[in-house]
Tab-separated table of C-alpha atoms in Angstrom:
chain	number	residue	atom	x	y	z
Z	1	UNK	CA	-26.610	41.280	42.729
Z	2	UNK	CA	-23.038	42.620	42.844
Z	3	UNK	CA	-21.651	43.916	46.132
Z	4	UNK	CA	-19.217	46.707	45.438
Z	5	UNK	CA	-16.772	47.201	42.613
Z	6	UNK	CA	-14.922	43.921	41.931
Z	7	UNK	CA	-12.905	45.214	39.005
Z	8	UNK	CA	-9.746	45.545	41.106
Z	9	UNK	CA	-9.696	41.763	41.577
Z	10	UNK	CA	-8.848	41.271	37.879
Z	11	UNK	CA	-5.911	43.673	37.716
Z	12	UNK	CA	-2.710	41.772	36.892
Z	13	UNK	CA	0.084	42.666	39.268
Z	14	UNK	CA	3.684	43.037	37.996
Z	15	UNK	CA	4.653	39.844	39.858
Z	16	UNK	CA	2.010	37.721	38.099
Z	17	UNK	CA	3.311	34.966	35.825
Z	18	UNK	CA	2.221	35.102	32.204
Z	19	UNK	CA	1.948	31.759	30.400
Z	20	UNK	CA	2.926	31.918	26.732
Z	21	UNK	CA	1.126	29.463	24.478
Z	22	UNK	CA	3.558	27.160	22.659
Z	23	UNK	CA	1.222	27.101	19.668
Z	24	UNK	CA	0.747	30.754	18.653
Z	25	UNK	CA	-2.369	31.524	16.647
Z	26	UNK	CA	-1.890	31.555	12.888
Z	27	UNK	CA	-4.007	33.947	10.898
Z	28	UNK	CA	-4.483	35.472	7.478
Z	29	UNK	CA	-7.020	37.558	5.589
Z	30	UNK	CA	-9.313	36.107	2.926
Z	31	UNK	CA	-10.919	38.363	0.333
Z	32	UNK	CA	-14.657	38.110	-0.263
Z	33	UNK	CA	-14.109	37.170	-3.899
Z	34	UNK	CA	-11.739	34.398	-2.882
Z	35	UNK	CA	-14.267	33.038	-0.407
Z	36	UNK	CA	-16.955	33.022	-3.096
Z	37	UNK	CA	-14.669	31.162	-5.506
Z	38	UNK	CA	-14.061	28.548	-2.816
Z	39	UNK	CA	-17.770	27.760	-2.540
Z	40	UNK	CA	-18.506	30.338	0.202
Z	41	UNK	CA	-16.743	28.179	2.768
Z	42	UNK	CA	-16.198	29.908	6.128
Z	43	UNK	CA	-14.225	27.213	7.990
Z	44	UNK	CA	-10.708	28.320	8.877
Z	45	UNK	CA	-9.450	24.802	8.193
Z	46	UNK	CA	-10.426	25.220	4.548
Z	47	UNK	CA	-7.767	27.903	4.083
Z	48	UNK	CA	-4.164	26.992	4.872
Z	49	UNK	CA	-2.334	30.120	6.018
Z	50	UNK	CA	1.139	28.704	5.412
Z	51	UNK	CA	0.139	27.487	1.943
Z	52	UNK	CA	-1.014	30.950	0.932
Z	53	UNK	CA	2.283	32.380	2.154
Z	54	UNK	CA	4.211	29.692	0.282
Z	55	UNK	CA	2.427	30.518	-2.982
Z	56	UNK	CA	3.268	34.182	-2.515
Z	57	UNK	CA	6.960	33.455	-1.837
Z	58	UNK	CA	7.294	31.398	-5.027
Z	59	UNK	CA	5.331	33.742	-7.292
Z	60	UNK	CA	7.176	36.838	-6.049
Z	61	UNK	CA	10.593	35.153	-5.931
Z	62	UNK	CA	13.818	36.031	-7.732
Z	63	UNK	CA	13.358	33.557	-10.570
Z	64	UNK	CA	10.437	33.248	-12.991
Z	65	UNK	CA	8.093	30.364	-12.332
Z	66	UNK	CA	7.073	27.473	-14.499
Z	67	UNK	CA	4.682	24.685	-13.680
Z	68	UNK	CA	5.634	21.307	-12.291
Z	69	UNK	CA	3.356	19.441	-14.703
Z	70	UNK	CA	1.273	20.157	-17.757
Z	71	UNK	CA	2.185	20.610	-21.414
Z	72	UNK	CA	4.854	23.238	-20.726
Z	73	UNK	CA	5.831	21.983	-17.287
Z	74	UNK	CA	8.982	20.188	-16.171
Z	75	UNK	CA	7.420	16.749	-15.750
Z	76	UNK	CA	4.931	14.172	-16.937
Z	77	UNK	CA	3.245	11.803	-14.506
Z	78	UNK	CA	0.868	8.873	-14.286
Z	79	UNK	CA	-0.637	6.317	-11.915
Z	80	UNK	CA	-1.330	2.653	-12.610
Z	81	UNK	CA	-4.680	1.160	-13.576
Z	82	UNK	CA	-6.755	-0.263	-10.728
Z	83	UNK	CA	-6.851	-4.031	-10.496
Z	84	UNK	CA	-7.922	-6.826	-8.193
Z	85	UNK	CA	-4.919	-8.462	-6.603
Z	86	UNK	CA	-4.594	-12.211	-6.395
Z	87	UNK	CA	-2.434	-12.822	-3.340
Z	88	UNK	CA	-0.259	-15.900	-3.093
Z	89	UNK	CA	2.150	-17.135	-0.444
Z	90	UNK	CA	5.188	-16.807	-2.719
Z	91	UNK	CA	5.771	-15.854	-6.357
Z	92	UNK	CA	8.136	-14.009	-8.667
Z	93	UNK	CA	6.071	-10.867	-8.179
Z	94	UNK	CA	6.617	-9.229	-4.777
Z	95	UNK	CA	4.539	-6.057	-4.529
Z	96	UNK	CA	5.274	-2.983	-2.436
Z	97	UNK	CA	2.847	-0.532	-0.874
Z	98	UNK	CA	3.152	3.230	-1.609
Z	99	UNK	CA	3.989	3.940	2.037
Z	100	UNK	CA	7.246	1.975	1.741
Z	101	UNK	CA	8.798	4.417	-0.739
Z	102	UNK	CA	10.107	6.332	2.273
Z	103	UNK	CA	11.865	3.283	3.734
Z	104	UNK	CA	15.587	3.248	3.072
Z	105	UNK	CA	15.457	-0.531	2.543
Z	106	UNK	CA	11.822	-1.440	1.829
Z	107	UNK	CA	10.321	-4.909	2.136
Z	108	UNK	CA	7.401	-6.246	0.060
Z	109	UNK	CA	3.867	-6.215	1.386
Z	110	UNK	CA	3.211	-9.634	-0.153
Z	111	UNK	CA	3.206	-11.517	-3.430
Z	112	UNK	CA	0.730	-11.466	-6.296
Z	113	UNK	CA	-0.012	-14.240	-8.720
Z	114	UNK	CA	1.182	-14.223	-12.340
Z	115	UNK	CA	-2.458	-14.603	-13.421
Z	116	UNK	CA	-3.454	-11.284	-11.809
Z	117	UNK	CA	-5.535	-9.428	-14.392
Z	118	UNK	CA	-3.254	-6.460	-14.998
Z	119	UNK	CA	-0.042	-5.534	-16.770
Z	120	UNK	CA	2.333	-6.331	-13.921
Z	121	UNK	CA	5.391	-4.937	-15.711
Z	122	UNK	CA	3.608	-1.584	-16.095
Z	123	UNK	CA	3.552	-1.388	-12.288
Z	124	UNK	CA	7.343	-1.510	-12.076
Z	125	UNK	CA	9.159	1.732	-11.303
Z	126	UNK	CA	12.341	2.706	-13.104
Z	127	UNK	CA	15.537	4.463	-12.133
Z	128	UNK	CA	15.303	8.243	-12.262
Z	129	UNK	CA	11.573	8.413	-11.549
Z	130	UNK	CA	10.220	10.461	-8.673
Z	131	UNK	CA	7.568	8.633	-6.677
Z	132	UNK	CA	4.825	10.328	-4.685
Z	133	UNK	CA	2.071	9.000	-2.435
Z	134	UNK	CA	-1.185	10.339	-3.835
Z	135	UNK	CA	-3.838	9.052	-1.409
Z	136	UNK	CA	-4.035	8.425	2.313
Z	137	UNK	CA	-0.923	10.210	3.565
Z	138	UNK	CA	-0.260	12.238	0.444
Z	139	UNK	CA	2.797	14.119	-0.770
Z	140	UNK	CA	5.528	11.772	0.515
Z	141	UNK	CA	8.324	11.765	-2.051
Z	142	UNK	CA	11.121	9.386	-2.972
Z	143	UNK	CA	13.566	8.906	-5.851
Z	144	UNK	CA	14.072	5.613	-7.678
Z	145	UNK	CA	17.712	4.598	-7.441
Z	146	UNK	CA	19.239	1.116	-7.624
Z	147	UNK	CA	17.352	-0.017	-4.513
Z	148	UNK	CA	13.869	0.524	-5.980
Z	149	UNK	CA	14.649	0.091	-9.681
Z	150	UNK	CA	12.354	-2.494	-11.259
Z	151	UNK	CA	10.229	-3.128	-8.155
Z	152	UNK	CA	6.462	-3.585	-8.440
Z	153	UNK	CA	4.394	-0.971	-6.641
Z	154	UNK	CA	0.679	-0.583	-6.112
Z	155	UNK	CA	-1.266	1.307	-8.772
Z	156	UNK	CA	-2.055	4.067	-6.259
Z	157	UNK	CA	1.327	5.760	-6.526
Z	158	UNK	CA	2.212	8.755	-8.672
Z	159	UNK	CA	5.161	8.137	-11.013
Z	160	UNK	CA	6.798	11.408	-12.090
Z	161	UNK	CA	9.178	11.580	-15.058
Z	162	UNK	CA	11.237	14.707	-15.702
Z	163	UNK	CA	11.329	15.851	-19.342
Z	164	UNK	CA	14.948	16.887	-18.815
Z	165	UNK	CA	16.955	14.242	-16.959
Z	166	UNK	CA	19.083	16.983	-15.368
Z	167	UNK	CA	15.995	18.290	-13.539
Z	168	UNK	CA	15.378	15.090	-11.541
Z	169	UNK	CA	17.282	16.007	-8.371
Z	170	UNK	CA	16.091	19.620	-8.488
Z	171	UNK	CA	12.393	18.686	-8.808
Z	172	UNK	CA	12.765	16.072	-6.058
Z	173	UNK	CA	14.353	18.634	-3.720
Z	174	UNK	CA	11.587	21.158	-4.406
Z	175	UNK	CA	8.893	18.601	-3.592
Z	176	UNK	CA	10.761	17.641	-0.392
Z	177	UNK	CA	11.201	21.247	0.726
Z	178	UNK	CA	8.749	22.754	3.199
Z	179	UNK	CA	7.615	25.412	0.717
Z	180	UNK	CA	7.294	23.025	-2.226
Z	181	UNK	CA	5.493	20.331	-0.267
Z	182	UNK	CA	3.109	22.849	1.251
Z	183	UNK	CA	2.181	24.149	-2.207
Z	184	UNK	CA	1.812	20.609	-3.511
Z	185	UNK	CA	-0.767	19.733	-0.856
Z	186	UNK	CA	-2.956	22.771	-1.486
Z	187	UNK	CA	-4.325	24.755	-4.396
Z	188	UNK	CA	-3.760	28.426	-5.124
Z	189	UNK	CA	-6.503	29.419	-2.656
Z	190	UNK	CA	-4.942	27.483	0.203
Z	191	UNK	CA	-7.550	24.715	0.206
Z	192	UNK	CA	-6.150	21.340	1.281
Z	193	UNK	CA	-5.970	18.638	-1.409
Z	194	UNK	CA	-7.136	15.194	-0.271
Z	195	UNK	CA	-5.973	13.226	-3.310
Z	196	UNK	CA	-3.303	14.066	-5.874
Z	197	UNK	CA	-3.958	13.318	-9.532
Z	198	UNK	CA	-1.409	13.791	-12.362
Z	199	UNK	CA	-3.283	16.863	-13.637
Z	200	UNK	CA	-2.890	18.524	-10.226
Z	201	UNK	CA	0.832	18.986	-10.892
Z	202	UNK	CA	-0.028	21.388	-13.717
Z	203	UNK	CA	-1.197	23.874	-11.060
Z	204	UNK	CA	1.941	23.643	-8.898
Z	205	UNK	CA	4.390	26.528	-9.541
Z	206	UNK	CA	8.122	25.887	-9.285
Z	207	UNK	CA	10.980	28.417	-9.700
Z	208	UNK	CA	12.704	28.004	-13.058
Z	209	UNK	CA	16.207	28.408	-11.630
Z	210	UNK	CA	19.345	28.617	-13.817
Z	211	UNK	CA	20.727	25.267	-14.973
Z	212	UNK	CA	23.859	25.681	-12.877
Z	213	UNK	CA	21.766	25.883	-9.693
Z	214	UNK	CA	19.566	22.981	-10.728
Z	215	UNK	CA	22.668	20.909	-11.373
Z	216	UNK	CA	24.228	21.870	-8.038
Z	217	UNK	CA	21.124	20.790	-6.122
Z	218	UNK	CA	20.552	17.732	-8.273
Z	219	UNK	CA	24.083	16.406	-7.813
Z	220	UNK	CA	23.714	16.525	-4.021
Z	221	UNK	CA	20.455	14.583	-4.189
Z	222	UNK	CA	21.809	11.948	-6.574
Z	223	UNK	CA	24.896	11.463	-4.432
Z	224	UNK	CA	22.655	11.070	-1.390
Z	225	UNK	CA	20.761	8.254	-3.071
Z	226	UNK	CA	23.985	6.615	-4.233
Z	227	UNK	CA	25.091	6.446	-0.590
Z	228	UNK	CA	21.751	4.897	0.389
Z	229	UNK	CA	22.270	2.206	-2.241
Z	230	UNK	CA	25.801	1.610	-1.005
Z	231	UNK	CA	24.582	1.269	2.577
Z	232	UNK	CA	22.007	-1.301	1.490
Z	233	UNK	CA	24.689	-3.232	-0.402
Z	234	UNK	CA	26.809	-3.352	2.767
Z	235	UNK	CA	23.825	-4.585	4.799
Z	236	UNK	CA	23.104	-7.309	2.226
Z	237	UNK	CA	26.753	-8.363	2.232
Z	238	UNK	CA	26.802	-8.556	6.034
Z	239	UNK	CA	23.623	-10.663	6.130
Z	240	UNK	CA	25.040	-13.053	3.514
Z	241	UNK	CA	28.270	-13.412	5.503
Z	242	UNK	CA	26.220	-14.256	8.596
Z	243	UNK	CA	24.189	-16.861	6.706
Z	244	UNK	CA	27.271	-18.436	5.160
Z	245	UNK	CA	29.168	-18.622	8.445
Z	246	UNK	CA	26.229	-20.220	10.246
Z	247	UNK	CA	25.385	-22.361	7.198
Z	248	UNK	CA	21.822	-21.140	7.346
Z	249	UNK	CA	19.565	-22.284	4.492
Z	250	UNK	CA	16.732	-20.173	3.149
Z	251	UNK	CA	14.173	-20.036	5.904
Z	252	UNK	CA	11.581	-21.837	3.759
Z	253	UNK	CA	14.068	-24.719	3.402
Z	254	UNK	CA	14.627	-25.042	7.145
Z	255	UNK	CA	13.940	-28.632	8.227
Z	256	UNK	CA	11.038	-28.489	10.659
Z	257	UNK	CA	9.935	-31.375	12.849
Z	258	UNK	CA	6.176	-31.438	12.371
Z	259	UNK	CA	4.108	-34.014	14.252
Z	260	UNK	CA	2.288	-35.115	11.096
Z	261	UNK	CA	4.054	-33.969	7.938
Z	262	UNK	CA	1.293	-34.858	5.475
Z	263	UNK	CA	-1.469	-33.104	7.427
Z	264	UNK	CA	-3.450	-30.281	5.770
Z	265	UNK	CA	-2.462	-27.972	8.637
Z	266	UNK	CA	0.775	-27.645	10.584
Z	267	UNK	CA	0.711	-29.933	13.614
Z	268	UNK	CA	3.304	-30.274	16.344
Z	269	UNK	CA	3.620	-31.294	19.956
Z	270	UNK	CA	5.209	-29.411	22.854
Z	271	UNK	CA	6.656	-30.902	26.003
Z	272	UNK	CA	5.218	-29.638	29.263
Z	273	UNK	CA	8.738	-28.665	30.356
Z	274	UNK	CA	9.012	-26.393	27.289
Z	275	UNK	CA	5.703	-24.571	27.760
Z	276	UNK	CA	7.230	-21.623	29.668
Z	277	UNK	CA	3.704	-20.692	30.813
Z	278	UNK	CA	2.729	-19.861	27.219
Z	279	UNK	CA	-0.334	-21.644	25.835
Z	280	UNK	CA	-0.529	-19.740	22.538
Z	281	UNK	CA	0.513	-21.882	19.574
Z	282	UNK	CA	2.342	-18.986	17.906
Z	283	UNK	CA	4.965	-19.054	20.658
Z	284	UNK	CA	5.806	-22.700	20.023
Z	285	UNK	CA	6.120	-22.663	16.204
Z	286	UNK	CA	8.516	-25.474	15.161
Z	287	UNK	CA	10.509	-23.266	12.777
Z	288	UNK	CA	11.774	-21.257	15.771
Z	289	UNK	CA	12.976	-24.406	17.483
Z	290	UNK	CA	14.614	-25.478	14.215
Z	291	UNK	CA	16.453	-22.144	13.962
Z	292	UNK	CA	17.704	-22.316	17.553
Z	293	UNK	CA	18.855	-25.944	17.133
Z	294	UNK	CA	20.689	-24.984	13.941
Z	295	UNK	CA	22.393	-22.035	15.636
Z	296	UNK	CA	23.558	-24.231	18.507
Z	297	UNK	CA	25.148	-26.668	16.055
Z	298	UNK	CA	26.998	-24.065	13.980
Z	299	UNK	CA	27.818	-21.228	16.415
Z	300	UNK	CA	30.528	-21.177	19.042
Z	301	UNK	CA	27.851	-20.247	21.562
Z	302	UNK	CA	24.217	-19.176	21.667
Z	303	UNK	CA	23.541	-16.551	24.313
Z	304	UNK	CA	20.706	-14.009	24.701
Z	305	UNK	CA	20.264	-10.289	24.099
Z	306	UNK	CA	20.181	-9.696	27.854
Z	307	UNK	CA	23.734	-11.046	28.229
Z	308	UNK	CA	25.952	-8.186	29.469
Z	309	UNK	CA	28.401	-9.025	26.687
Z	310	UNK	CA	25.631	-8.228	24.197
Z	311	UNK	CA	23.718	-5.309	25.719
Z	312	UNK	CA	23.957	-2.804	28.531
Z	313	UNK	CA	20.189	-2.495	28.816
Z	314	UNK	CA	16.856	-2.969	27.091
Z	315	UNK	CA	14.572	0.029	27.572
Z	316	UNK	CA	10.786	0.085	27.374
Z	317	UNK	CA	9.656	3.692	27.968
Z	318	UNK	CA	6.483	4.236	29.964
Z	319	UNK	CA	3.302	5.472	28.341
Z	320	UNK	CA	2.341	9.122	28.706
Z	321	UNK	CA	0.006	11.746	27.341
Z	322	UNK	CA	1.846	13.578	24.580
Z	323	UNK	CA	1.819	17.332	24.106
Z	324	UNK	CA	2.620	18.281	20.501
Z	325	UNK	CA	3.817	21.759	19.626
Z	326	UNK	CA	5.117	23.825	16.746
Z	327	UNK	CA	8.600	22.955	15.487
Z	328	UNK	CA	10.137	25.953	17.270
Z	329	UNK	CA	9.082	24.694	20.678
Z	330	UNK	CA	9.673	20.962	20.431
Z	331	UNK	CA	11.974	18.127	19.459
Z	332	UNK	CA	11.592	15.779	16.493
Z	333	UNK	CA	9.266	12.956	17.486
Z	334	UNK	CA	8.449	9.887	15.406
Z	335	UNK	CA	6.849	6.484	15.840
Z	336	UNK	CA	7.143	2.957	14.546
Z	337	UNK	CA	5.676	3.801	11.141
Z	338	UNK	CA	8.640	6.067	10.382
Z	339	UNK	CA	11.272	3.775	11.906
Z	340	UNK	CA	12.708	2.585	8.578
Z	341	UNK	CA	12.932	6.044	7.009
Z	342	UNK	CA	16.200	7.901	6.585
Z	343	UNK	CA	14.605	11.181	7.613
Z	344	UNK	CA	11.516	10.643	9.801
Z	345	UNK	CA	11.074	14.388	10.395
Z	346	UNK	CA	8.288	16.727	9.315
Z	347	UNK	CA	5.956	14.603	11.406
Z	348	UNK	CA	5.423	15.810	14.975
Z	349	UNK	CA	7.295	17.740	17.625
Z	350	UNK	CA	7.117	16.907	21.313
Z	351	UNK	CA	6.952	19.783	23.786
Z	352	UNK	CA	10.284	20.459	25.493
Z	353	UNK	CA	8.726	22.273	28.441
Z	354	UNK	CA	6.234	19.469	29.128
Z	355	UNK	CA	8.409	16.399	28.488
Z	356	UNK	CA	12.035	17.439	28.947
Z	357	UNK	CA	12.726	15.122	31.912
Z	358	UNK	CA	11.062	12.088	30.320
Z	359	UNK	CA	12.830	12.706	27.019
Z	360	UNK	CA	16.254	12.782	28.670
Z	361	UNK	CA	15.628	9.694	30.793
Z	362	UNK	CA	13.758	7.407	28.386
Z	363	UNK	CA	12.909	8.723	24.955
Z	364	UNK	CA	15.874	10.424	23.318
Z	365	UNK	CA	18.075	8.340	21.048
Z	366	UNK	CA	21.799	7.547	21.097
Z	367	UNK	CA	23.955	6.503	18.166
Z	368	UNK	CA	24.059	2.750	17.389
Z	369	UNK	CA	21.160	1.983	19.717
Z	370	UNK	CA	18.999	-0.732	18.143
Z	371	UNK	CA	15.287	0.045	17.858
Z	372	UNK	CA	12.498	-2.546	17.549
Z	373	UNK	CA	8.786	-1.867	17.161
Z	374	UNK	CA	6.839	-3.463	20.002
Z	375	UNK	CA	3.171	-3.138	19.035
Z	376	UNK	CA	1.053	-3.384	15.917
Z	377	UNK	CA	3.661	-4.424	13.355
Z	378	UNK	CA	6.103	-6.348	15.525
Z	379	UNK	CA	9.840	-6.512	14.945
Z	380	UNK	CA	10.666	-3.690	12.541
Z	381	UNK	CA	14.347	-3.129	13.316
Z	382	UNK	CA	16.645	-0.138	12.841
Z	383	UNK	CA	19.918	1.162	14.224
Z	384	UNK	CA	20.209	4.820	15.228
Z	385	UNK	CA	22.386	6.825	12.802
Z	386	UNK	CA	24.280	9.920	13.874
Z	387	UNK	CA	21.628	12.382	12.714
Z	388	UNK	CA	18.971	10.785	14.946
Z	389	UNK	CA	20.987	11.442	18.101
Z	390	UNK	CA	18.868	13.337	20.659
Z	391	UNK	CA	15.753	13.000	18.537
Z	392	UNK	CA	12.806	11.416	20.322
Z	393	UNK	CA	11.079	8.141	19.439
Z	394	UNK	CA	7.732	6.803	20.595
Z	395	UNK	CA	7.327	4.615	23.661
Z	396	UNK	CA	6.049	1.951	21.225
Z	397	UNK	CA	9.667	1.406	20.167
Z	398	UNK	CA	11.961	-0.726	22.318
Z	399	UNK	CA	15.610	0.327	22.714
Z	400	UNK	CA	18.535	-2.101	22.939
Z	401	UNK	CA	21.692	-0.364	24.135
Z	402	UNK	CA	24.586	-2.531	22.831
Z	403	UNK	CA	27.374	-3.460	25.238
Z	404	UNK	CA	29.872	-1.668	23.005
Z	405	UNK	CA	30.581	-0.646	19.424
Z	406	UNK	CA	32.231	-4.019	18.749
Z	407	UNK	CA	28.903	-5.839	19.027
Z	408	UNK	CA	26.378	-3.152	17.963
Z	409	UNK	CA	26.570	-3.723	14.211
Z	410	UNK	CA	26.645	-7.510	14.476
Z	411	UNK	CA	23.620	-7.591	16.784
Z	412	UNK	CA	21.722	-5.298	14.408
Z	413	UNK	CA	22.471	-7.546	11.422
Z	414	UNK	CA	21.355	-10.683	13.228
Z	415	UNK	CA	18.064	-9.134	14.441
Z	416	UNK	CA	17.467	-7.620	10.984
Z	417	UNK	CA	17.860	-10.991	9.242
Z	418	UNK	CA	14.802	-13.130	8.571
Z	419	UNK	CA	16.020	-15.548	11.242
Z	420	UNK	CA	16.277	-12.821	13.865
Z	421	UNK	CA	12.848	-11.563	12.828
Z	422	UNK	CA	11.343	-15.011	13.452
Z	423	UNK	CA	12.893	-15.129	16.916
Z	424	UNK	CA	11.431	-11.706	17.717
Z	425	UNK	CA	7.969	-12.487	16.366
Z	426	UNK	CA	7.566	-15.648	18.459
Z	427	UNK	CA	7.173	-13.545	21.625
Z	428	UNK	CA	4.208	-11.565	20.282
Z	429	UNK	CA	1.050	-11.725	22.373
Z	430	UNK	CA	-2.403	-10.191	22.056
Z	431	UNK	CA	-5.474	-11.292	20.121
Z	432	UNK	CA	-6.106	-8.140	18.049
Z	433	UNK	CA	-3.041	-5.899	18.402
Z	434	UNK	CA	0.204	-7.772	18.941
Z	435	UNK	CA	2.748	-6.664	21.549
Z	436	UNK	CA	6.161	-7.601	22.891
Z	437	UNK	CA	8.022	-6.080	25.830
Z	438	UNK	CA	11.540	-5.625	27.145
Z	439	UNK	CA	11.555	-8.966	29.009
Z	440	UNK	CA	10.933	-10.764	25.716
Z	441	UNK	CA	13.710	-8.907	23.920
Z	442	UNK	CA	16.214	-9.856	26.612
Z	443	UNK	CA	15.452	-13.556	25.990
Z	444	UNK	CA	16.043	-13.516	22.213
Z	445	UNK	CA	18.838	-16.003	21.328
Z	446	UNK	CA	21.985	-14.528	19.754
Z	447	UNK	CA	24.740	-16.689	18.191
Z	448	UNK	CA	28.420	-15.946	18.823
Z	449	UNK	CA	30.356	-16.983	15.717
Z	450	UNK	CA	33.229	-19.435	15.783
Z	451	UNK	CA	35.202	-17.208	13.436
Z	452	UNK	CA	35.685	-13.941	15.347
Z	453	UNK	CA	37.191	-12.242	12.286
Z	454	UNK	CA	33.962	-12.831	10.351
Z	455	UNK	CA	31.921	-11.483	13.251
Z	456	UNK	CA	34.092	-8.366	13.400
Z	457	UNK	CA	33.747	-7.909	9.640
Z	458	UNK	CA	29.952	-8.172	9.838
Z	459	UNK	CA	29.987	-5.631	12.653
Z	460	UNK	CA	32.165	-3.170	10.722
Z	461	UNK	CA	30.034	-3.495	7.563
Z	462	UNK	CA	26.897	-2.605	9.525
Z	463	UNK	CA	28.529	0.405	11.199
Z	464	UNK	CA	29.919	1.586	7.849
Z	465	UNK	CA	26.428	1.309	6.340
Z	466	UNK	CA	25.077	3.424	9.195
Z	467	UNK	CA	27.708	6.100	8.537
Z	468	UNK	CA	26.765	6.178	4.853
Z	469	UNK	CA	23.154	6.753	5.807
Z	470	UNK	CA	24.161	9.698	7.947
Z	471	UNK	CA	26.183	11.122	5.064
Z	472	UNK	CA	23.220	10.571	2.714
Z	473	UNK	CA	20.995	12.539	5.088
Z	474	UNK	CA	23.579	15.311	5.371
Z	475	UNK	CA	23.820	15.684	1.576
Z	476	UNK	CA	20.041	15.859	1.181
Z	477	UNK	CA	19.813	18.513	3.878
Z	478	UNK	CA	22.576	20.444	2.106
Z	479	UNK	CA	20.582	20.295	-1.133
Z	480	UNK	CA	17.479	21.613	0.630
Z	481	UNK	CA	19.549	24.371	2.212
Z	482	UNK	CA	20.913	25.448	-1.177
Z	483	UNK	CA	17.384	25.380	-2.616
Z	484	UNK	CA	16.105	27.623	0.171
Z	485	UNK	CA	18.954	30.126	0.202
Z	486	UNK	CA	19.779	30.357	-3.488
Z	487	UNK	CA	16.411	29.739	-5.133
Z	488	UNK	CA	13.271	30.023	-3.004
Z	489	UNK	CA	14.342	32.885	-0.700
Z	490	UNK	CA	16.991	34.377	-2.989
Z	491	UNK	CA	16.874	38.156	-3.351
């Protein structure tokens, strides 16, 4: 029973605050015939609004369209044959996972035996190919330059060859663009594709721009990848200088003091005074002790990351419930999986209104800060380039703020080396998912070189490599901007 007219209680007064949703509703219309063709599916998730708009933009654009693949398309593509891998501890055949194509300096997932029943050389990628992840997280794109040339990748990776070599950079840029990637991941009806096969590229439209525009875009992309190669060369040079100065052998050749050298398993003893309240064997691995002893013999001094001469602070952000929003309302947010990528964007955006204070105090990044993954895969290391400044990284990534620019590059090189990685990994704890924290990072040993000129040179090489990576990012963004303005949205 209702007493009186309560309608007046729901009238919104002029002073009332109106909350605007940061994720506005996206909508589109679907014709009945289109719904029937799509198997009479009524779920909204089956029809991607943005994909339908992207198709329309390309088809109604300034330039005529051609197809990405197919007999008359711009490319041919293939994947490798499936095979059973025979893993070994070490071999001449390091193999890389498809997910690592986005890493600026990828590392192998493991090694396969020469007797693996497949054509191993057919799995190698070659310079000028475009690589694309085609299962799992699909549609990630990379270009084979000097860094990847000749490497062995899993069969489950799409290798794309352009029929005209001058189209390579242009096709890559289109697949990296928001419009191109959106079309790639859906079909003409807007239905999401869950696995990409070579024949799928024959249904992807691409503007057939004039050669002069293709060349303009392509040159920017190729120059971007040249800079990435140059940055990797500088990093490799810096690591070699570090090894030579400290007279470090290959880590497998490090002399380790095992308790019983001819035992079928590694055995060693630990003094009670060296336990440091850690009973897990992984903390006391002899190779770590061997590395530290070697550093003490060949360095002027061995200090720790927490030394004020080395770092201002080590930051472990607190955990929090994340609020993700549309790009317009948030800041670029990425996690440990994207840490080694040049451009870890197009992932997620963290709400500014909900997390602004936390982002400013703990999460946003500063140039030359060293980042280390702290859970899951421990010890992935990167240094913040200029274009990451004020972006936001996950709380699962530890931050080392170097004491100054004169030590930042050197510290990064040491922690990036296989010796630094071993020193990081020793602190891992947890039976299922490994973790480290800021207290562990502060205790990592760091050698100060006897030759200060060499240390300064290593530092400058690392910082120069970081600048090249920023320039590489800037050139790729310029190429995507030209593609948008002069091709996709051209009038």
